[in-house]
Amino acid sequence: MRILKRLLIATACLCLFFPPLAHAARPTDRQFPSGSGSVENLFDGASPEFRHGSNVEIPGTRVGLALGGGGTRGAAHVGVLKVLVEAGVPIDCIAGTSIGAIVGGMYAAGVPLPELEKQFRNNRIMKAFMAPSPAVRVVTAPLHVVPYVFGKKHFDGIYKGGLLSKFLAKELPDDRKNIQDLSIPFCAVALNLVDGHVYALTKGDLILAMQASSAVPVLRRPVRIGDDLFVDGAVIQNLPVDEARRALGAHFVIAVDVDERFKKESVESFLKLGSVAKRLITLELARRDFRALTTADIVIHPNVDGIGLLSTKNQDAANAMAAGESAARAALPTIIEALQKRGIRLNPPATQLSEQSAPALSKPDL
């Protein structure tokens, strides 16, 4: 603890004193370097709540959802689902990454949307997703080295994720614990550390698959499945549009992006502690998602700016769900028009809910 405090004090001192030192030492007879930026404008800070993605239409009637990762911002997925279900938009399959896998997996298993909303509002999902709290993890991090001193080894990570497993075991129906038993075909996207490939997990233990897809590297230990070792799929594939098409056979993909918008910031905004790391995370997620956004048929992008990835504030979850509803309602007329052009009929909500709760009679060959 004493060493940790000293490190924090030293870091604070560096942050306090280095900027003025650098400013004082700046020569007056030099010109600032200049040049040109990248030509492509990948990130639009004023991007709408929804937009068309790919201009290439893949024929077929199978509608898939691609639910991206984003921690607490993933509560927006519940708002989007609520609007789509109310409108009778058919959901034939769901691909999810990280929190998108948890929301998508629970819904595909038959957990009602009001229950999902309740679990976000009372913070149970996020407490299970990230327990213990970030502050506790930082303070207790040195203690996790102790087992190695005595020869006991485990996979690298501060905590195992047992609370998430218990939460999911309690919330999921007993007869929907395997992916192939779900009434809505589903895949959880995770990165295999052994071979470096991204996997769409379409069979086997649902809880294990959701744990693997949401195992944030360094914080949570990787999940071993046989001879493979999985971490959060967001490391490589944060928005699983490709997996919705390739693994689940979706022809029309609605992607839900719950990242913050990447927009220009002032130089002074980076004087705040942690601002550079936060900016790099936003930039990296935007880069990873860019290709996926261009291959989806419809992109729904709720305005979740300002909501922290690991926020445990009830109001943040509520705001994210409201943003999801707002963005989905804005997209709805375009979605309905696109579905009608394909000859896809809307399902009345009562029909869709009854189909979700009934056991699946057949499954596509994935």
PDB file of C-alpha atoms in Angstrom, residues 192-334:
ATOM      1  CA  ASN A 192      -8.720 -17.117 -28.713  1.00  0.00           C
ATOM      2  CA  LEU A 193      -5.318 -16.311 -27.224  1.00  0.00           C
ATOM      3  CA  VAL A 194      -3.932 -19.681 -28.353  1.00  0.00           C
ATOM      4  CA  ASP A 195      -4.218 -19.160 -32.118  1.00  0.00           C
ATOM      5  CA  GLY A 196      -5.096 -15.452 -32.310  1.00  0.00           C
ATOM      6  CA  HIS A 197      -8.400 -16.034 -34.126  1.00  0.00           C
ATOM      7  CA  VAL A 198     -11.794 -14.519 -33.367  1.00  0.00           C
ATOM      8  CA  TYR A 199     -14.405 -17.210 -32.718  1.00  0.00           C
ATOM      9  CA  ALA A 200     -18.177 -17.105 -32.961  1.00  0.00           C
ATOM     10  CA  LEU A 201     -19.268 -19.524 -30.230  1.00  0.00           C
ATOM     11  CA  THR A 202     -22.470 -21.129 -31.528  1.00  0.00           C
ATOM     12  CA  LYS A 203     -22.708 -24.329 -29.476  1.00  0.00           C
ATOM     13  CA  GLY A 204     -22.189 -25.516 -25.921  1.00  0.00           C
ATOM     14  CA  ASP A 205     -22.466 -23.890 -22.510  1.00  0.00           C
ATOM     15  CA  LEU A 206     -24.142 -20.479 -22.859  1.00  0.00           C
ATOM     16  CA  ILE A 207     -22.799 -19.071 -19.595  1.00  0.00           C
ATOM     17  CA  LEU A 208     -19.220 -20.091 -20.430  1.00  0.00           C
ATOM     18  CA  ALA A 209     -19.548 -18.509 -23.876  1.00  0.00           C
ATOM     19  CA  MET A 210     -20.823 -15.225 -22.424  1.00  0.00           C
ATOM     20  CA  GLN A 211     -18.027 -15.246 -19.842  1.00  0.00           C
ATOM     21  CA  ALA A 212     -15.439 -15.804 -22.565  1.00  0.00           C
ATOM     22  CA  SER A 213     -16.827 -12.991 -24.719  1.00  0.00           C
ATOM     23  CA  SER A 214     -16.721 -10.517 -21.820  1.00  0.00           C
ATOM     24  CA  ALA A 215     -13.417 -11.475 -20.133  1.00  0.00           C
ATOM     25  CA  VAL A 216     -11.725  -8.068 -20.227  1.00  0.00           C
ATOM     26  CA  PRO A 217      -7.967  -8.741 -20.519  1.00  0.00           C
ATOM     27  CA  VAL A 218      -5.819  -8.088 -17.432  1.00  0.00           C
ATOM     28  CA  LEU A 219      -8.887  -7.379 -15.284  1.00  0.00           C
ATOM     29  CA  ARG A 220     -10.643 -10.736 -15.663  1.00  0.00           C
ATOM     30  CA  ARG A 221      -8.847 -14.008 -16.220  1.00  0.00           C
ATOM     31  CA  PRO A 222      -9.186 -15.673 -19.622  1.00  0.00           C
ATOM     32  CA  VAL A 223     -11.756 -18.446 -19.917  1.00  0.00           C
ATOM     33  CA  ARG A 224     -10.470 -21.880 -20.811  1.00  0.00           C
ATOM     34  CA  ILE A 225     -12.638 -23.996 -23.096  1.00  0.00           C
ATOM     35  CA  GLY A 226     -10.878 -27.291 -23.865  1.00  0.00           C
ATOM     36  CA  ASP A 227      -7.474 -26.485 -25.337  1.00  0.00           C
ATOM     37  CA  ASP A 228      -8.443 -22.906 -26.138  1.00  0.00           C
ATOM     38  CA  LEU A 229      -8.219 -19.779 -24.004  1.00  0.00           C
ATOM     39  CA  PHE A 230     -10.616 -16.909 -24.636  1.00  0.00           C
ATOM     40  CA  VAL A 231     -10.795 -13.214 -23.764  1.00  0.00           C
ATOM     41  CA  ASP A 232     -13.188 -10.384 -24.570  1.00  0.00           C
ATOM     42  CA  GLY A 233     -13.995 -10.370 -28.292  1.00  0.00           C
ATOM     43  CA  ALA A 234     -13.904  -6.555 -28.300  1.00  0.00           C
ATOM     44  CA  VAL A 235     -10.112  -6.761 -28.445  1.00  0.00           C
ATOM     45  CA  ILE A 236     -10.434  -7.547 -32.156  1.00  0.00           C
ATOM     46  CA  GLN A 237     -14.123  -7.604 -33.134  1.00  0.00           C
ATOM     47  CA  ASN A 238     -16.165  -5.198 -31.059  1.00  0.00           C
ATOM     48  CA  LEU A 239     -19.135  -5.056 -33.450  1.00  0.00           C
ATOM     49  CA  PRO A 240     -19.868  -8.595 -34.748  1.00  0.00           C
ATOM     50  CA  VAL A 241     -21.490  -7.895 -38.121  1.00  0.00           C
ATOM     51  CA  ASP A 242     -19.316 -10.475 -39.923  1.00  0.00           C
ATOM     52  CA  GLU A 243     -20.194 -13.127 -37.349  1.00  0.00           C
ATOM     53  CA  ALA A 244     -23.906 -12.443 -37.714  1.00  0.00           C
ATOM     54  CA  ARG A 245     -23.577 -13.166 -41.435  1.00  0.00           C
ATOM     55  CA  ARG A 246     -20.941 -15.909 -41.430  1.00  0.00           C
ATOM     56  CA  ALA A 247     -21.868 -17.917 -38.341  1.00  0.00           C
ATOM     57  CA  LEU A 248     -25.602 -17.291 -38.165  1.00  0.00           C
ATOM     58  CA  GLY A 249     -26.507 -16.797 -41.816  1.00  0.00           C
ATOM     59  CA  ALA A 250     -28.044 -13.329 -41.504  1.00  0.00           C
ATOM     60  CA  HIS A 251     -28.929 -11.601 -44.778  1.00  0.00           C
ATOM     61  CA  PHE A 252     -30.030  -8.279 -43.290  1.00  0.00           C
ATOM     62  CA  VAL A 253     -27.946  -7.067 -40.317  1.00  0.00           C
ATOM     63  CA  ILE A 254     -28.930  -4.322 -37.889  1.00  0.00           C
ATOM     64  CA  ALA A 255     -25.779  -3.292 -36.012  1.00  0.00           C
ATOM     65  CA  VAL A 256     -25.996  -1.514 -32.655  1.00  0.00           C
ATOM     66  CA  ASP A 257     -22.880   0.532 -31.926  1.00  0.00           C
ATOM     67  CA  VAL A 258     -22.622   1.648 -28.290  1.00  0.00           C
ATOM     68  CA  ASP A 259     -19.275   3.426 -28.529  1.00  0.00           C
ATOM     69  CA  GLU A 260     -18.822   7.101 -27.816  1.00  0.00           C
ATOM     70  CA  ARG A 261     -18.581   9.252 -30.915  1.00  0.00           C
ATOM     71  CA  PHE A 262     -15.045  10.196 -31.873  1.00  0.00           C
ATOM     72  CA  LYS A 263     -14.908  13.935 -32.288  1.00  0.00           C
ATOM     73  CA  LYS A 264     -12.307  16.658 -32.238  1.00  0.00           C
ATOM     74  CA  GLU A 265     -11.171  17.798 -28.795  1.00  0.00           C
ATOM     75  CA  SER A 266      -9.247  20.854 -27.649  1.00  0.00           C
ATOM     76  CA  VAL A 267      -5.610  20.541 -26.566  1.00  0.00           C
ATOM     77  CA  GLU A 268      -6.552  21.758 -23.090  1.00  0.00           C
ATOM     78  CA  SER A 269      -8.980  18.868 -22.595  1.00  0.00           C
ATOM     79  CA  PHE A 270      -5.970  16.531 -22.314  1.00  0.00           C
ATOM     80  CA  LEU A 271      -4.698  18.263 -19.180  1.00  0.00           C
ATOM     81  CA  LYS A 272      -7.127  16.154 -17.149  1.00  0.00           C
ATOM     82  CA  LEU A 273      -5.770  13.073 -15.427  1.00  0.00           C
ATOM     83  CA  GLY A 274      -6.593   9.954 -17.460  1.00  0.00           C
ATOM     84  CA  SER A 275      -7.740  11.940 -20.488  1.00  0.00           C
ATOM     85  CA  VAL A 276      -5.106  10.511 -22.847  1.00  0.00           C
ATOM     86  CA  ALA A 277      -5.929   6.899 -21.979  1.00  0.00           C
ATOM     87  CA  LYS A 278      -9.653   7.588 -22.365  1.00  0.00           C
ATOM     88  CA  ARG A 279      -9.044   9.213 -25.747  1.00  0.00           C
ATOM     89  CA  LEU A 280      -6.975   6.278 -26.984  1.00  0.00           C
ATOM     90  CA  ILE A 281      -9.677   3.797 -25.970  1.00  0.00           C
ATOM     91  CA  THR A 282     -12.313   5.831 -27.832  1.00  0.00           C
ATOM     92  CA  LEU A 283     -10.063   6.076 -30.892  1.00  0.00           C
ATOM     93  CA  GLU A 284      -9.208   2.388 -30.927  1.00  0.00           C
ATOM     94  CA  LEU A 285     -12.831   1.291 -30.589  1.00  0.00           C
ATOM     95  CA  ALA A 286     -13.830   3.662 -33.396  1.00  0.00           C
ATOM     96  CA  ARG A 287     -11.123   2.235 -35.654  1.00  0.00           C
ATOM     97  CA  ARG A 288     -12.118  -1.348 -34.931  1.00  0.00           C
ATOM     98  CA  ASP A 289     -15.782  -0.674 -35.566  1.00  0.00           C
ATOM     99  CA  PHE A 290     -15.377   1.338 -38.760  1.00  0.00           C
ATOM    100  CA  ARG A 291     -15.268  -1.611 -41.168  1.00  0.00           C
ATOM    101  CA  ALA A 292     -18.159  -3.350 -39.421  1.00  0.00           C
ATOM    102  CA  LEU A 293     -20.250  -0.192 -39.650  1.00  0.00           C
ATOM    103  CA  THR A 294     -19.772  -0.115 -43.412  1.00  0.00           C
ATOM    104  CA  THR A 295     -20.865  -3.742 -43.879  1.00  0.00           C
ATOM    105  CA  ALA A 296     -24.079  -3.658 -41.801  1.00  0.00           C
ATOM    106  CA  ASP A 297     -27.366  -2.891 -43.558  1.00  0.00           C
ATOM    107  CA  ILE A 298     -28.553  -0.516 -40.830  1.00  0.00           C
ATOM    108  CA  VAL A 299     -26.434   1.028 -38.069  1.00  0.00           C
ATOM    109  CA  ILE A 300     -28.101   2.223 -34.862  1.00  0.00           C
ATOM    110  CA  HIS A 301     -25.764   4.446 -32.856  1.00  0.00           C
ATOM    111  CA  PRO A 302     -27.313   5.639 -29.586  1.00  0.00           C
ATOM    112  CA  ASN A 303     -25.847   8.803 -28.106  1.00  0.00           C
ATOM    113  CA  VAL A 304     -24.057   7.341 -25.084  1.00  0.00           C
ATOM    114  CA  ASP A 305     -21.370  10.030 -24.940  1.00  0.00           C
ATOM    115  CA  GLY A 306     -20.255  10.742 -21.389  1.00  0.00           C
ATOM    116  CA  ILE A 307     -21.272   7.322 -20.022  1.00  0.00           C
ATOM    117  CA  GLY A 308     -18.230   5.497 -18.667  1.00  0.00           C
ATOM    118  CA  LEU A 309     -17.438   1.968 -19.812  1.00  0.00           C
ATOM    119  CA  LEU A 310     -17.485   0.696 -16.231  1.00  0.00           C
ATOM    120  CA  SER A 311     -19.907   3.146 -14.660  1.00  0.00           C
ATOM    121  CA  THR A 312     -22.025   1.822 -11.816  1.00  0.00           C
ATOM    122  CA  LYS A 313     -24.325   4.839 -11.684  1.00  0.00           C
ATOM    123  CA  ASN A 314     -27.985   3.916 -11.982  1.00  0.00           C
ATOM    124  CA  GLN A 315     -28.655   7.081 -13.950  1.00  0.00           C
ATOM    125  CA  ASP A 316     -26.007   6.190 -16.558  1.00  0.00           C
ATOM    126  CA  ALA A 317     -27.712   2.858 -17.254  1.00  0.00           C
ATOM    127  CA  ALA A 318     -31.099   4.603 -17.462  1.00  0.00           C
ATOM    128  CA  ASN A 319     -29.686   7.227 -19.834  1.00  0.00           C
ATOM    129  CA  ALA A 320     -28.148   4.532 -22.039  1.00  0.00           C
ATOM    130  CA  MET A 321     -31.460   2.658 -22.309  1.00  0.00           C
ATOM    131  CA  ALA A 322     -33.273   5.892 -23.161  1.00  0.00           C
ATOM    132  CA  ALA A 323     -30.625   6.661 -25.813  1.00  0.00           C
ATOM    133  CA  GLY A 324     -31.131   3.193 -27.281  1.00  0.00           C
ATOM    134  CA  GLU A 325     -34.889   3.716 -27.514  1.00  0.00           C
ATOM    135  CA  SER A 326     -34.479   7.134 -29.108  1.00  0.00           C
ATOM    136  CA  ALA A 327     -32.003   5.913 -31.726  1.00  0.00           C
ATOM    137  CA  ALA A 328     -34.089   2.832 -32.566  1.00  0.00           C
ATOM    138  CA  ARG A 329     -37.258   4.890 -33.005  1.00  0.00           C
ATOM    139  CA  ALA A 330     -35.389   7.216 -35.356  1.00  0.00           C
ATOM    140  CA  ALA A 331     -34.215   4.212 -37.376  1.00  0.00           C
ATOM    141  CA  LEU A 332     -37.539   2.364 -37.374  1.00  0.00           C
ATOM    142  CA  PRO A 333     -39.150   3.838 -40.519  1.00  0.00           C
ATOM    143  CA  THR A 334     -36.000   3.085 -42.534  1.00  0.00           C
TER     144      THR A 334
END
